[in-house]
PDB file of C-alpha atoms in Angstrom:
ATOM      1  CA  MET A   1       0.000   0.000   0.000  1.00  0.00           C
ATOM      2  CA  THR A   2       1.003   3.599  -0.573  1.00  0.00           C
ATOM      3  CA  THR A   3      -0.309   6.299   1.717  1.00  0.00           C
ATOM      4  CA  LEU A   4      -0.489  10.029   1.170  1.00  0.00           C
ATOM      5  CA  LEU A   5      -0.225  11.670   4.597  1.00  0.00           C
ATOM      6  CA  ALA A   6      -1.294  15.283   5.044  1.00  0.00           C
ATOM      7  CA  LEU A   7      -0.288  17.037   8.265  1.00  0.00           C
ATOM      8  CA  TYR A   8      -1.956  20.382   8.952  1.00  0.00           C
ATOM      9  CA  ARG A   9      -0.607  23.287  10.983  1.00  0.00           C
ATOM     10  CA  ARG A  10      -3.041  25.135  13.204  1.00  0.00           C
ATOM     11  CA  PRO A  11      -4.299  28.190  11.274  1.00  0.00           C
ATOM     12  CA  ASP A  12      -3.609  31.670  12.609  1.00  0.00           C
ATOM     13  CA  GLY A  13      -6.612  33.275  14.261  1.00  0.00           C
ATOM     14  CA  GLY A  14      -7.257  31.021  17.235  1.00  0.00           C
ATOM     15  CA  PRO A  15     -10.149  28.636  17.857  1.00  0.00           C
ATOM     16  CA  ASP A  16     -12.519  30.423  15.456  1.00  0.00           C
ATOM     17  CA  ALA A  17     -10.074  30.062  12.558  1.00  0.00           C
ATOM     18  CA  GLN A  18      -9.539  26.401  13.397  1.00  0.00           C
ATOM     19  CA  ALA A  19     -13.288  25.742  13.551  1.00  0.00           C
ATOM     20  CA  THR A  20     -13.789  27.486  10.209  1.00  0.00           C
ATOM     21  CA  PHE A  21     -10.989  25.465   8.604  1.00  0.00           C
ATOM     22  CA  GLU A  22     -12.374  22.182   9.966  1.00  0.00           C
ATOM     23  CA  ALA A  23     -15.918  22.955   8.803  1.00  0.00           C
ATOM     24  CA  ARG A  24     -14.791  23.878   5.297  1.00  0.00           C
ATOM     25  CA  TYR A  25     -12.343  20.952   5.169  1.00  0.00           C
ATOM     26  CA  ALA A  26     -15.177  18.519   5.969  1.00  0.00           C
ATOM     27  CA  ALA A  27     -17.834  20.146   3.783  1.00  0.00           C
ATOM     28  CA  GLU A  28     -15.776  21.246   0.772  1.00  0.00           C
ATOM     29  CA  HIS A  29     -12.416  19.501   0.584  1.00  0.00           C
ATOM     30  CA  LEU A  30     -13.066  15.927   1.725  1.00  0.00           C
ATOM     31  CA  PRO A  31     -15.983  15.319  -0.704  1.00  0.00           C
ATOM     32  CA  LEU A  32     -13.618  16.240  -3.557  1.00  0.00           C
ATOM     33  CA  VAL A  33     -10.940  13.875  -2.220  1.00  0.00           C
ATOM     34  CA  ALA A  34     -13.556  11.098  -2.001  1.00  0.00           C
ATOM     35  CA  GLY A  35     -13.949  11.210  -5.792  1.00  0.00           C
ATOM     36  CA  THR A  36     -10.289  10.355  -6.402  1.00  0.00           C
ATOM     37  CA  PRO A  37      -9.883   7.275  -8.611  1.00  0.00           C
ATOM     38  CA  GLY A  38      -7.957   4.469  -6.908  1.00  0.00           C
ATOM     39  CA  LEU A  39      -8.414   5.869  -3.408  1.00  0.00           C
ATOM     40  CA  ARG A  40      -9.068   2.942  -1.047  1.00  0.00           C
ATOM     41  CA  GLU A  41      -9.528   4.722   2.268  1.00  0.00           C
ATOM     42  CA  THR A  42      -9.345   8.160   3.826  1.00  0.00           C
ATOM     43  CA  ARG A  43      -9.026   8.721   7.566  1.00  0.00           C
ATOM     44  CA  VAL A  44      -8.888  12.029   9.392  1.00  0.00           C
ATOM     45  CA  TYR A  45      -7.238  12.333  12.801  1.00  0.00           C
ATOM     46  CA  ARG A  46      -7.102  15.150  15.325  1.00  0.00           C
ATOM     47  CA  VAL A  47      -3.614  15.683  16.755  1.00  0.00           C
ATOM     48  CA  VAL A  48      -4.193  15.805  20.502  1.00  0.00           C
ATOM     49  CA  GLU A  49      -0.569  16.177  21.576  1.00  0.00           C
ATOM     50  CA  ALA A  50       3.052  15.628  20.642  1.00  0.00           C
ATOM     51  CA  LEU A  51       4.669  13.503  23.318  1.00  0.00           C
ATOM     52  CA  GLY A  52       7.255  15.528  25.171  1.00  0.00           C
ATOM     53  CA  GLU A  53       7.050  18.693  23.092  1.00  0.00           C
ATOM     54  CA  GLU A  54       4.856  21.441  21.705  1.00  0.00           C
ATOM     55  CA  THR A  55       3.314  21.123  18.252  1.00  0.00           C
ATOM     56  CA  ASP A  56       1.470  23.427  15.920  1.00  0.00           C
ATOM     57  CA  ARG A  57      -0.047  20.418  14.120  1.00  0.00           C
ATOM     58  CA  PHE A  58      -3.727  19.874  14.755  1.00  0.00           C
ATOM     59  CA  LEU A  59      -5.039  17.589  12.018  1.00  0.00           C
ATOM     60  CA  ALA A  60      -3.713  14.647   9.996  1.00  0.00           C
ATOM     61  CA  THR A  61      -5.299  12.831   7.072  1.00  0.00           C
ATOM     62  CA  THR A  62      -4.240   9.550   5.486  1.00  0.00           C
ATOM     63  CA  MET A  63      -5.281   8.584   1.968  1.00  0.00           C
ATOM     64  CA  ARG A  64      -4.452   4.966   1.078  1.00  0.00           C
ATOM     65  CA  PHE A  65      -3.907   3.580  -2.417  1.00  0.00           C
ATOM     66  CA  ASP A  66      -2.971   0.090  -3.628  1.00  0.00           C
ATOM     67  CA  ASP A  67       0.457   1.265  -4.806  1.00  0.00           C
ATOM     68  CA  ARG A  68       2.455   4.276  -6.011  1.00  0.00           C
ATOM     69  CA  GLU A  69       1.122   3.971  -9.537  1.00  0.00           C
ATOM     70  CA  ALA A  70      -2.485   4.167  -8.297  1.00  0.00           C
ATOM     71  CA  MET A  71      -1.630   7.147  -6.085  1.00  0.00           C
ATOM     72  CA  ASP A  72       0.118   8.985  -8.919  1.00  0.00           C
ATOM     73  CA  ALA A  73      -2.885   8.404 -11.208  1.00  0.00           C
ATOM     74  CA  GLY A  74      -5.196   9.629  -8.452  1.00  0.00           C
ATOM     75  CA  LEU A  75      -3.099  12.759  -7.955  1.00  0.00           C
ATOM     76  CA  ARG A  76      -3.394  13.536 -11.678  1.00  0.00           C
ATOM     77  CA  SER A  77      -7.187  13.152 -11.630  1.00  0.00           C
ATOM     78  CA  ASP A  78      -9.666  15.993 -11.967  1.00  0.00           C
ATOM     79  CA  ALA A  79     -11.035  15.178  -8.502  1.00  0.00           C
ATOM     80  CA  MET A  80      -7.648  15.555  -6.798  1.00  0.00           C
ATOM     81  CA  ARG A  81      -6.790  18.698  -8.769  1.00  0.00           C
ATOM     82  CA  ALA A  82     -10.096  20.196  -7.584  1.00  0.00           C
ATOM     83  CA  ALA A  83      -9.281  19.073  -4.029  1.00  0.00           C
ATOM     84  CA  GLY A  84      -5.898  20.803  -4.277  1.00  0.00           C
ATOM     85  CA  ARG A  85      -7.520  24.053  -5.408  1.00  0.00           C
ATOM     86  CA  SER A  86     -10.000  23.774  -2.537  1.00  0.00           C
ATOM     87  CA  LEU A  87      -7.241  23.248   0.012  1.00  0.00           C
ATOM     88  CA  ARG A  88      -5.226  26.206  -1.287  1.00  0.00           C
ATOM     89  CA  GLU A  89      -8.337  28.347  -0.818  1.00  0.00           C
ATOM     90  CA  ILE A  90      -9.407  27.193   2.650  1.00  0.00           C
ATOM     91  CA  GLY A  91      -5.966  26.616   4.190  1.00  0.00           C
ATOM     92  CA  PRO A  92      -3.131  28.114   2.157  1.00  0.00           C
ATOM     93  CA  GLY A  93       0.234  26.899   3.372  1.00  0.00           C
ATOM     94  CA  LEU A  94      -1.167  24.754   6.206  1.00  0.00           C
ATOM     95  CA  ALA A  95      -0.511  21.305   4.718  1.00  0.00           C
ATOM     96  CA  THR A  96       2.670  19.268   4.506  1.00  0.00           C
ATOM     97  CA  LEU A  97       2.283  16.142   2.353  1.00  0.00           C
ATOM     98  CA  PHE A  98       4.269  12.920   2.713  1.00  0.00           C
ATOM     99  CA  VAL A  99       4.242   9.761   0.591  1.00  0.00           C
ATOM    100  CA  LEU A 100       4.498   6.645   2.754  1.00  0.00           C
ATOM    101  CA  GLU A 101       5.256   3.119   1.550  1.00  0.00           C
ATOM    102  CA  ASP A 102       4.420   0.085   3.681  1.00  0.00           C
ATOM    103  CA  VAL A 103       7.425  -1.885   4.983  1.00  0.00           C
ATOM    104  CA  PRO A 104       5.851  -5.303   5.711  1.00  0.00           C
ATOM    105  CA  GLU A 105       8.993  -6.967   7.094  1.00  0.00           C
ATOM    106  CA  MET A 106       9.474  -4.230   9.685  1.00  0.00           C
ATOM    107  CA  THR A 107       5.790  -4.230  10.556  1.00  0.00           C
ATOM    108  CA  ALA A 108       5.975  -7.999  11.052  1.00  0.00           C
ATOM    109  CA  ALA A 109       9.008  -7.614  13.334  1.00  0.00           C
ATOM    110  CA  ALA A 110       7.249  -4.963  15.430  1.00  0.00           C
ATOM    111  CA  SER A 111       3.853  -6.678  15.506  1.00  0.00           C
ATOM    112  CA  PRO A 112       4.161 -10.481  15.631  1.00  0.00           C
ATOM    113  CA  GLY A 113       0.942 -12.170  14.655  1.00  0.00           C
ATOM    114  CA  VAL A 114      -0.376  -9.206  12.649  1.00  0.00           C
ATOM    115  CA  ASP A 115      -1.139  -9.887   8.997  1.00  0.00           C
ATOM    116  CA  THR A 116       1.061  -7.534   6.925  1.00  0.00           C
ATOM    117  CA  VAL A 117      -0.163  -8.463   3.469  1.00  0.00           C
TER     118      VAL A 117
END
């Protein structure tokens, strides 16, 4: 599996700005993401703390694809281009995107008995 991870910084403007971002993210951005071809699963997480340190991150989203090829095709799609435009409008500069590849042998070593296929 290949995962696109989006980490979001807390927007300037305090709790009202954060609430506005979250409402627009849910109502405008995520429905566009949902139309991405090849997208298997999307999960949104609230960052509740960074262990041992301060963080300005407040939201994380994972978007899972079968492989890099499927993710790249999804990123080129009209749906994901529209999602990108939406995100630039509702939260310019807030997102950092990472591409993650599963490492089954390390997962197996860390989690005996867990199916890694």
